[in-house]
Amino acid sequence: MPFNNDKAIFLQIADRLSDEILAGVYQAFDRVPSVREYAAKLGVNANTAVKAYDQLAQEGIIFNKRGLGYFVAEDAQRHIKQTRRQTFLKTVLPEFVRQMRLLDITWDDVKKGAASIP
């Protein structure tokens, strides 16, 4: 997995697993790959993956069944969407609108551009 320097790797891993949950790769109560499996898949140190799993567990997205592994929480998708929506509305959208104004981009331009996205 290619990582960027703008965000800690363990947070990028947590985001990726959250993306997979949102995409339906893992449903509520499904077992997710073990920390070691996921670390190997992404080519990172297992300790980094542990931090990502701990972060997701603290957020209530996954939970640990001792001896069995980590599982997707019942309301994980709702929680991820709610959190990301708040982040989008508070940080991404204001910057997006600011850039639109600076570049004289209209909402019609945005609609046309969005229509071309597969």
mmCIF file of N, CA and C in Angstrom:
data_model
loop_
_atom_site.group_PDB
_atom_site.id
_atom_site.type_symbol
_atom_site.label_atom_id
_atom_site.label_comp_id
_atom_site.label_asym_id
_atom_site.label_seq_id
_atom_site.Cartn_x
_atom_site.Cartn_y
_atom_site.Cartn_z
ATOM 1 N N MET A 1 0.853 -1.178 0.000
ATOM 2 C CA MET A 1 0.000 0.000 0.000
ATOM 3 C C MET A 1 0.894 1.234 0.000
ATOM 4 N N PRO A 2 0.660 2.148 -0.915
ATOM 5 C CA PRO A 2 1.442 3.390 -0.891
ATOM 6 C C PRO A 2 0.925 4.312 0.216
ATOM 7 N N PHE A 3 1.839 4.845 0.985
ATOM 8 C CA PHE A 3 1.473 5.735 2.086
ATOM 9 C C PHE A 3 1.921 7.144 1.749
ATOM 10 N N ASN A 4 1.203 8.132 2.316
ATOM 11 C CA ASN A 4 1.630 9.512 2.117
ATOM 12 C C ASN A 4 2.191 10.057 3.420
ATOM 13 N N ASN A 5 2.905 11.145 3.329
ATOM 14 C CA ASN A 5 3.579 11.717 4.494
ATOM 15 C C ASN A 5 2.699 12.668 5.288
ATOM 16 N N ASP A 6 1.467 12.882 4.843
ATOM 17 C CA ASP A 6 0.588 13.853 5.491
ATOM 18 C C ASP A 6 -0.087 13.301 6.746
ATOM 19 N N LYS A 7 -0.036 11.991 6.933
ATOM 20 C CA LYS A 7 -0.779 11.362 8.012
ATOM 21 C C LYS A 7 -0.001 10.151 8.512
ATOM 22 N N ALA A 8 -0.081 9.875 9.801
ATOM 23 C CA ALA A 8 0.610 8.723 10.380
ATOM 24 C C ALA A 8 0.172 7.434 9.672
ATOM 25 N N ILE A 9 1.108 6.530 9.482
ATOM 26 C CA ILE A 9 0.822 5.288 8.755
ATOM 27 C C ILE A 9 -0.277 4.489 9.445
ATOM 28 N N PHE A 10 -0.256 4.407 10.775
ATOM 29 C CA PHE A 10 -1.284 3.616 11.448
ATOM 30 C C PHE A 10 -2.678 4.197 11.207
ATOM 31 N N LEU A 11 -2.779 5.517 11.064
ATOM 32 C CA LEU A 11 -4.077 6.128 10.759
ATOM 33 C C LEU A 11 -4.504 5.843 9.327
ATOM 34 N N GLN A 12 -3.542 5.786 8.413
ATOM 35 C CA GLN A 12 -3.854 5.436 7.030
ATOM 36 C C GLN A 12 -4.325 3.984 6.939
ATOM 37 N N ILE A 13 -3.730 3.116 7.755
ATOM 38 C CA ILE A 13 -4.160 1.718 7.793
ATOM 39 C C ILE A 13 -5.569 1.625 8.366
ATOM 40 N N ALA A 14 -5.837 2.375 9.419
ATOM 41 C CA ALA A 14 -7.182 2.391 10.007
ATOM 42 C C ALA A 14 -8.197 2.901 8.986
ATOM 43 N N ASP A 15 -7.820 3.912 8.217
ATOM 44 C CA ASP A 15 -8.710 4.431 7.173
ATOM 45 C C ASP A 15 -8.971 3.378 6.103
ATOM 46 N N ARG A 16 -7.933 2.642 5.735
ATOM 47 C CA ARG A 16 -8.104 1.612 4.701
ATOM 48 C C ARG A 16 -9.060 0.526 5.171
ATOM 49 N N LEU A 17 -8.890 0.057 6.392
ATOM 50 C CA LEU A 17 -9.794 -0.974 6.910
ATOM 51 C C LEU A 17 -11.212 -0.412 7.025
ATOM 52 N N SER A 18 -11.336 0.839 7.416
ATOM 53 C CA SER A 18 -12.650 1.487 7.464
ATOM 54 C C SER A 18 -13.260 1.567 6.074
ATOM 55 N N ASP A 19 -12.441 1.888 5.069
ATOM 56 C CA ASP A 19 -12.921 1.920 3.683
ATOM 57 C C ASP A 19 -13.457 0.549 3.275
ATOM 58 N N GLU A 20 -12.747 -0.488 3.660
ATOM 59 C CA GLU A 20 -13.168 -1.846 3.318
ATOM 60 C C GLU A 20 -14.488 -2.199 4.008
ATOM 61 N N ILE A 21 -14.667 -1.724 5.218
ATOM 62 C CA ILE A 21 -15.935 -1.948 5.926
ATOM 63 C C ILE A 21 -17.054 -1.198 5.211
ATOM 64 N N LEU A 22 -16.804 0.056 4.830
ATOM 65 C CA LEU A 22 -17.817 0.832 4.105
ATOM 66 C C LEU A 22 -18.167 0.192 2.768
ATOM 67 N N ALA A 23 -17.170 -0.388 2.102
ATOM 68 C CA ALA A 23 -17.380 -1.009 0.793
ATOM 69 C C ALA A 23 -18.063 -2.373 0.902
ATOM 70 N N GLY A 24 -18.250 -2.864 2.124
ATOM 71 C CA GLY A 24 -18.925 -4.142 2.309
ATOM 72 C C GLY A 24 -18.018 -5.353 2.238
ATOM 73 N N VAL A 25 -16.712 -5.132 2.185
ATOM 74 C CA VAL A 25 -15.781 -6.260 2.206
ATOM 75 C C VAL A 25 -15.949 -7.024 3.514
ATOM 76 N N TYR A 26 -16.149 -6.281 4.593
ATOM 77 C CA TYR A 26 -16.405 -6.861 5.914
ATOM 78 C C TYR A 26 -17.722 -6.302 6.436
ATOM 79 N N GLN A 27 -18.638 -7.184 6.757
ATOM 80 C CA GLN A 27 -19.958 -6.802 7.272
ATOM 81 C C GLN A 27 -19.943 -6.852 8.802
ATOM 82 N N ALA A 28 -21.014 -6.383 9.411
ATOM 83 C CA ALA A 28 -21.145 -6.433 10.864
ATOM 84 C C ALA A 28 -20.942 -7.865 11.343
ATOM 85 N N PHE A 29 -20.128 -8.000 12.371
ATOM 86 C CA PHE A 29 -19.801 -9.262 13.048
ATOM 87 C C PHE A 29 -18.885 -10.179 12.240
ATOM 88 N N ASP A 30 -18.430 -9.730 11.042
ATOM 89 C CA ASP A 30 -17.430 -10.493 10.290
ATOM 90 C C ASP A 30 -16.080 -10.365 10.993
ATOM 91 N N ARG A 31 -15.290 -11.416 10.886
ATOM 92 C CA ARG A 31 -13.923 -11.367 11.389
ATOM 93 C C ARG A 31 -13.078 -10.637 10.353
ATOM 94 N N VAL A 32 -12.249 -9.724 10.816
ATOM 95 C CA VAL A 32 -11.308 -9.046 9.927
ATOM 96 C C VAL A 32 -9.979 -9.789 9.999
ATOM 97 N N PRO A 33 -9.089 -9.572 9.030
ATOM 98 C CA PRO A 33 -7.797 -10.263 9.084
ATOM 99 C C PRO A 33 -7.074 -9.990 10.404
ATOM 100 N N SER A 34 -6.276 -10.948 10.820
ATOM 101 C CA SER A 34 -5.493 -10.742 12.036
ATOM 102 C C SER A 34 -4.528 -9.577 11.817
ATOM 103 N N VAL A 35 -4.036 -9.051 12.905
ATOM 104 C CA VAL A 35 -3.079 -7.950 12.833
ATOM 105 C C VAL A 35 -1.889 -8.363 11.972
ATOM 106 N N ARG A 36 -1.372 -9.550 12.192
ATOM 107 C CA ARG A 36 -0.205 -10.021 11.428
ATOM 108 C C ARG A 36 -0.536 -10.200 9.946
ATOM 109 N N GLU A 37 -1.711 -10.745 9.649
ATOM 110 C CA GLU A 37 -2.128 -10.920 8.257
ATOM 111 C C GLU A 37 -2.229 -9.567 7.552
ATOM 112 N N TYR A 38 -2.869 -8.622 8.219
ATOM 113 C CA TYR A 38 -3.070 -7.311 7.603
ATOM 114 C C TYR A 38 -1.744 -6.578 7.429
ATOM 115 N N ALA A 39 -0.861 -6.698 8.440
ATOM 116 C CA ALA A 39 0.456 -6.071 8.349
ATOM 117 C C ALA A 39 1.229 -6.646 7.164
ATOM 118 N N ALA A 40 1.191 -7.961 7.003
ATOM 119 C CA ALA A 40 1.900 -8.605 5.896
ATOM 120 C C ALA A 40 1.306 -8.174 4.552
ATOM 121 N N LYS A 41 -0.016 -8.117 4.488
ATOM 122 C CA LYS A 41 -0.699 -7.712 3.256
ATOM 123 C C LYS A 41 -0.280 -6.312 2.822
ATOM 124 N N LEU A 42 -0.107 -5.415 3.805
ATOM 125 C CA LEU A 42 0.227 -4.026 3.503
ATOM 126 C C LEU A 42 1.727 -3.750 3.514
ATOM 127 N N GLY A 43 2.505 -4.737 3.964
ATOM 128 C CA GLY A 43 3.950 -4.562 4.005
ATOM 129 C C GLY A 43 4.419 -3.608 5.077
ATOM 130 N N VAL A 44 3.770 -3.680 6.253
ATOM 131 C CA VAL A 44 4.157 -2.818 7.367
ATOM 132 C C VAL A 44 4.509 -3.672 8.581
ATOM 133 N N ASN A 45 5.121 -3.049 9.544
ATOM 134 C CA ASN A 45 5.454 -3.703 10.799
ATOM 135 C C ASN A 45 4.172 -4.049 11.547
ATOM 136 N N ALA A 46 4.136 -5.200 12.189
ATOM 137 C CA ALA A 46 2.947 -5.628 12.928
ATOM 138 C C ALA A 46 2.576 -4.637 14.033
ATOM 139 N N ASN A 47 3.570 -3.994 14.637
ATOM 140 C CA ASN A 47 3.272 -3.015 15.689
ATOM 141 C C ASN A 47 2.478 -1.828 15.144
ATOM 142 N N THR A 48 2.745 -1.463 13.901
ATOM 143 C CA THR A 48 2.000 -0.371 13.268
ATOM 144 C C THR A 48 0.551 -0.792 13.052
ATOM 145 N N ALA A 49 0.350 -2.026 12.617
ATOM 146 C CA ALA A 49 -1.010 -2.539 12.430
ATOM 147 C C ALA A 49 -1.737 -2.638 13.763
ATOM 148 N N VAL A 50 -1.020 -3.013 14.826
ATOM 149 C CA VAL A 50 -1.626 -3.079 16.162
ATOM 150 C C VAL A 50 -2.167 -1.706 16.552
ATOM 151 N N LYS A 51 -1.391 -0.661 16.289
ATOM 152 C CA LYS A 51 -1.852 0.698 16.607
ATOM 153 C C LYS A 51 -3.117 1.044 15.830
ATOM 154 N N ALA A 52 -3.175 0.630 14.571
ATOM 155 C CA ALA A 52 -4.367 0.893 13.751
ATOM 156 C C ALA A 52 -5.575 0.160 14.315
ATOM 157 N N TYR A 53 -5.411 -1.107 14.664
ATOM 158 C CA TYR A 53 -6.510 -1.896 15.221
ATOM 159 C C TYR A 53 -6.950 -1.332 16.569
ATOM 160 N N ASP A 54 -5.982 -0.923 17.390
ATOM 161 C CA ASP A 54 -6.329 -0.307 18.679
ATOM 162 C C ASP A 54 -7.145 0.966 18.470
ATOM 163 N N GLN A 55 -6.755 1.767 17.483
ATOM 164 C CA GLN A 55 -7.480 3.000 17.176
ATOM 165 C C GLN A 55 -8.925 2.686 16.784
ATOM 166 N N LEU A 56 -9.098 1.705 15.898
ATOM 167 C CA LEU A 56 -10.441 1.334 15.451
ATOM 168 C C LEU A 56 -11.261 0.745 16.599
ATOM 169 N N ALA A 57 -10.614 0.005 17.470
ATOM 170 C CA ALA A 57 -11.326 -0.554 18.625
ATOM 171 C C ALA A 57 -11.775 0.562 19.574
ATOM 172 N N GLN A 58 -10.908 1.547 19.788
ATOM 173 C CA GLN A 58 -11.272 2.684 20.649
ATOM 174 C C GLN A 58 -12.447 3.463 20.070
ATOM 175 N N GLU A 59 -12.531 3.508 18.743
ATOM 176 C CA GLU A 59 -13.620 4.220 18.081
ATOM 177 C C GLU A 59 -14.896 3.385 17.997
ATOM 178 N N GLY A 60 -14.823 2.125 18.404
ATOM 179 C CA GLY A 60 -16.001 1.264 18.373
ATOM 180 C C GLY A 60 -16.311 0.692 17.002
ATOM 181 N N ILE A 61 -15.332 0.677 16.111
ATOM 182 C CA ILE A 61 -15.543 0.168 14.760
ATOM 183 C C ILE A 61 -15.302 -1.341 14.704
ATOM 184 N N ILE A 62 -14.306 -1.793 15.444
ATOM 185 C CA ILE A 62 -14.055 -3.227 15.560
ATOM 186 C C ILE A 62 -13.969 -3.577 17.041
ATOM 187 N N PHE A 63 -14.093 -4.860 17.342
ATOM 188 C CA PHE A 63 -13.943 -5.310 18.719
ATOM 189 C C PHE A 63 -13.188 -6.627 18.724
ATOM 190 N N ASN A 64 -12.538 -6.899 19.852
ATOM 191 C CA ASN A 64 -11.713 -8.088 19.985
ATOM 192 C C ASN A 64 -12.445 -9.158 20.780
ATOM 193 N N LYS A 65 -12.456 -10.362 20.233
ATOM 194 C CA LYS A 65 -12.917 -11.531 20.977
ATOM 195 C C LYS A 65 -11.668 -12.299 21.336
ATOM 196 N N ARG A 66 -11.347 -12.299 22.588
ATOM 197 C CA ARG A 66 -10.095 -12.909 23.054
ATOM 198 C C ARG A 66 -9.916 -14.312 22.483
ATOM 199 N N GLY A 67 -8.790 -14.522 21.855
ATOM 200 C CA GLY A 67 -8.468 -15.823 21.289
ATOM 201 C C GLY A 67 -9.047 -16.067 19.906
ATOM 202 N N LEU A 68 -9.964 -15.204 19.460
ATOM 203 C CA LEU A 68 -10.599 -15.396 18.157
ATOM 204 C C LEU A 68 -10.216 -14.326 17.140
ATOM 205 N N GLY A 69 -9.873 -13.143 17.610
ATOM 206 C CA GLY A 69 -9.480 -12.071 16.710
ATOM 207 C C GLY A 69 -10.394 -10.872 16.796
ATOM 208 N N TYR A 70 -10.297 -10.027 15.784
ATOM 209 C CA TYR A 70 -11.090 -8.801 15.722
ATOM 210 C C TYR A 70 -12.274 -8.983 14.782
ATOM 211 N N PHE A 71 -13.380 -8.340 15.152
ATOM 212 C CA PHE A 71 -14.625 -8.438 14.405
ATOM 213 C C PHE A 71 -15.202 -7.038 14.200
ATOM 214 N N VAL A 72 -15.989 -6.892 13.142
ATOM 215 C CA VAL A 72 -16.628 -5.619 12.832
ATOM 216 C C VAL A 72 -17.801 -5.402 13.792
ATOM 217 N N ALA A 73 -17.854 -4.225 14.377
ATOM 218 C CA ALA A 73 -18.949 -3.879 15.281
ATOM 219 C C ALA A 73 -20.261 -3.755 14.504
ATOM 220 N N GLU A 74 -21.350 -3.948 15.212
ATOM 221 C CA GLU A 74 -22.672 -3.939 14.582
ATOM 222 C C GLU A 74 -22.968 -2.651 13.831
ATOM 223 N N ASP A 75 -22.624 -1.512 14.410
ATOM 224 C CA ASP A 75 -22.942 -0.222 13.785
ATOM 225 C C ASP A 75 -21.703 0.466 13.214
ATOM 226 N N ALA A 76 -20.717 -0.323 12.803
ATOM 227 C CA ALA A 76 -19.455 0.238 12.308
ATOM 228 C C ALA A 76 -19.657 1.146 11.097
ATOM 229 N N GLN A 77 -20.444 0.709 10.121
ATOM 230 C CA GLN A 77 -20.646 1.532 8.923
ATOM 231 C C GLN A 77 -21.264 2.877 9.272
ATOM 232 N N ARG A 78 -22.283 2.865 10.108
ATOM 233 C CA ARG A 78 -22.938 4.113 10.505
ATOM 234 C C ARG A 78 -21.949 5.034 11.212
ATOM 235 N N HIS A 79 -21.154 4.461 12.095
ATOM 236 C CA HIS A 79 -20.186 5.254 12.851
ATOM 237 C C HIS A 79 -19.124 5.860 11.924
ATOM 238 N N ILE A 80 -18.603 5.070 11.005
ATOM 239 C CA ILE A 80 -17.595 5.572 10.070
ATOM 240 C C ILE A 80 -18.176 6.694 9.215
ATOM 241 N N LYS A 81 -19.362 6.478 8.673
ATOM 242 C CA LYS A 81 -19.993 7.508 7.834
ATOM 243 C C LYS A 81 -20.239 8.794 8.614
ATOM 244 N N GLN A 82 -20.724 8.666 9.832
ATOM 245 C CA GLN A 82 -21.014 9.836 10.655
ATOM 246 C C GLN A 82 -19.732 10.629 10.934
ATOM 247 N N THR A 83 -18.682 9.937 11.312
ATOM 248 C CA THR A 83 -17.413 10.597 11.616
ATOM 249 C C THR A 83 -16.820 11.255 10.386
ATOM 250 N N ARG A 84 -16.819 10.542 9.270
ATOM 251 C CA ARG A 84 -16.250 11.094 8.045
ATOM 252 C C ARG A 84 -17.082 12.239 7.499
ATOM 253 N N ARG A 85 -18.372 12.150 7.660
ATOM 254 C CA ARG A 85 -19.257 13.231 7.209
ATOM 255 C C ARG A 85 -18.941 14.515 7.969
ATOM 256 N N GLN A 86 -18.787 14.393 9.298
ATOM 257 C CA GLN A 86 -18.458 15.560 10.119
ATOM 258 C C GLN A 86 -17.113 16.152 9.698
ATOM 259 N N THR A 87 -16.127 15.303 9.469
ATOM 260 C CA THR A 87 -14.814 15.773 9.031
ATOM 261 C C THR A 87 -14.918 16.477 7.688
ATOM 262 N N PHE A 88 -15.670 15.887 6.775
ATOM 263 C CA PHE A 88 -15.844 16.486 5.451
ATOM 264 C C PHE A 88 -16.472 17.870 5.555
ATOM 265 N N LEU A 89 -17.547 17.966 6.319
ATOM 266 C CA LEU A 89 -18.270 19.235 6.414
ATOM 267 C C LEU A 89 -17.464 20.314 7.130
ATOM 268 N N LYS A 90 -16.621 19.911 8.086
ATOM 269 C CA LYS A 90 -15.863 20.894 8.861
ATOM 270 C C LYS A 90 -14.522 21.258 8.252
ATOM 271 N N THR A 91 -13.917 20.352 7.503
ATOM 272 C CA THR A 91 -12.572 20.638 7.011
ATOM 273 C C THR A 91 -12.450 20.602 5.490
ATOM 274 N N VAL A 92 -12.939 19.567 4.865
ATOM 275 C CA VAL A 92 -12.763 19.414 3.417
ATOM 276 C C VAL A 92 -13.623 20.404 2.644
ATOM 277 N N LEU A 93 -14.889 20.470 2.953
ATOM 278 C CA LEU A 93 -15.799 21.334 2.200
ATOM 279 C C LEU A 93 -15.427 22.814 2.270
ATOM 280 N N PRO A 94 -15.123 23.364 3.449
ATOM 281 C CA PRO A 94 -14.750 24.779 3.472
ATOM 282 C C PRO A 94 -13.529 25.094 2.590
ATOM 283 N N GLU A 95 -12.538 24.208 2.607
ATOM 284 C CA GLU A 95 -11.360 24.427 1.758
ATOM 285 C C GLU A 95 -11.721 24.277 0.283
ATOM 286 N N PHE A 96 -12.577 23.326 -0.019
ATOM 287 C CA PHE A 96 -13.044 23.116 -1.388
ATOM 288 C C PHE A 96 -13.743 24.373 -1.912
ATOM 289 N N VAL A 97 -14.646 24.925 -1.128
ATOM 290 C CA VAL A 97 -15.385 26.128 -1.528
ATOM 291 C C VAL A 97 -14.431 27.317 -1.654
ATOM 292 N N ARG A 98 -13.476 27.425 -0.761
ATOM 293 C CA ARG A 98 -12.488 28.505 -0.842
ATOM 294 C C ARG A 98 -11.717 28.422 -2.156
ATOM 295 N N GLN A 99 -11.285 27.219 -2.516
ATOM 296 C CA GLN A 99 -10.556 27.036 -3.773
ATOM 297 C C GLN A 99 -11.448 27.340 -4.977
ATOM 298 N N MET A 100 -12.718 26.951 -4.903
ATOM 299 C CA MET A 100 -13.654 27.265 -5.988
ATOM 300 C C MET A 100 -13.720 28.770 -6.212
ATOM 301 N N ARG A 101 -13.831 29.509 -5.123
ATOM 302 C CA ARG A 101 -13.933 30.966 -5.228
ATOM 303 C C ARG A 101 -12.666 31.569 -5.810
ATOM 304 N N LEU A 102 -11.512 31.092 -5.343
ATOM 305 C CA LEU A 102 -10.240 31.612 -5.833
ATOM 306 C C LEU A 102 -10.051 31.342 -7.320
ATOM 307 N N LEU A 103 -10.566 30.213 -7.787
ATOM 308 C CA LEU A 103 -10.367 29.809 -9.172
ATOM 309 C C LEU A 103 -11.559 30.108 -10.072
ATOM 310 N N ASP A 104 -12.556 30.802 -9.530
ATOM 311 C CA ASP A 104 -13.769 31.140 -10.279
ATOM 312 C C ASP A 104 -14.446 29.893 -10.864
ATOM 313 N N ILE A 105 -14.558 28.870 -10.048
ATOM 314 C CA ILE A 105 -15.246 27.640 -10.457
ATOM 315 C C ILE A 105 -16.677 27.712 -9.935
ATOM 316 N N THR A 106 -17.627 27.473 -10.805
ATOM 317 C CA THR A 106 -19.039 27.513 -10.407
ATOM 318 C C THR A 106 -19.516 26.125 -10.016
ATOM 319 N N TRP A 107 -20.696 26.088 -9.394
ATOM 320 C CA TRP A 107 -21.277 24.786 -9.039
ATOM 321 C C TRP A 107 -21.641 24.006 -10.303
ATOM 322 N N ASP A 108 -21.986 24.707 -11.362
ATOM 323 C CA ASP A 108 -22.238 24.025 -12.644
ATOM 324 C C ASP A 108 -20.966 23.352 -13.158
ATOM 325 N N ASP A 109 -19.830 24.026 -13.000
ATOM 326 C CA ASP A 109 -18.550 23.414 -13.382
ATOM 327 C C ASP A 109 -18.305 22.137 -12.574
ATOM 328 N N VAL A 110 -18.629 22.204 -11.305
ATOM 329 C CA VAL A 110 -18.439 21.041 -10.429
ATOM 330 C C VAL A 110 -19.358 19.900 -10.862
ATOM 331 N N LYS A 111 -20.624 20.232 -11.156
ATOM 332 C CA LYS A 111 -21.566 19.198 -11.600
ATOM 333 C C LYS A 111 -21.101 18.538 -12.891
ATOM 334 N N LYS A 112 -20.616 19.344 -13.829
ATOM 335 C CA LYS A 112 -20.116 18.802 -15.095
ATOM 336 C C LYS A 112 -18.915 17.901 -14.847
ATOM 337 N N GLY A 113 -18.015 18.357 -13.996
ATOM 338 C CA GLY A 113 -16.826 17.572 -13.689
ATOM 339 C C GLY A 113 -17.187 16.275 -12.966
ATOM 340 N N ALA A 114 -18.145 16.348 -12.033
ATOM 341 C CA ALA A 114 -18.547 15.169 -11.276
ATOM 342 C C ALA A 114 -19.240 14.152 -12.183
ATOM 343 N N ALA A 115 -19.948 14.645 -13.203
ATOM 344 C CA ALA A 115 -20.639 13.737 -14.118
ATOM 345 C C ALA A 115 -19.666 12.871 -14.910
ATOM 346 N N SER A 116 -18.446 13.327 -15.054
ATOM 347 C CA SER A 116 -17.456 12.567 -15.822
ATOM 348 C C SER A 116 -16.684 11.561 -14.966
ATOM 349 N N ILE A 117 -16.930 11.573 -13.649
ATOM 350 C CA ILE A 117 -16.250 10.640 -12.754
ATOM 351 C C ILE A 117 -16.992 9.301 -12.779
ATOM 352 N N PRO A 118 -16.247 8.215 -13.042
ATOM 353 C CA PRO A 118 -16.921 6.891 -13.128
ATOM 354 C C PRO A 118 -17.458 6.429 -11.787
#
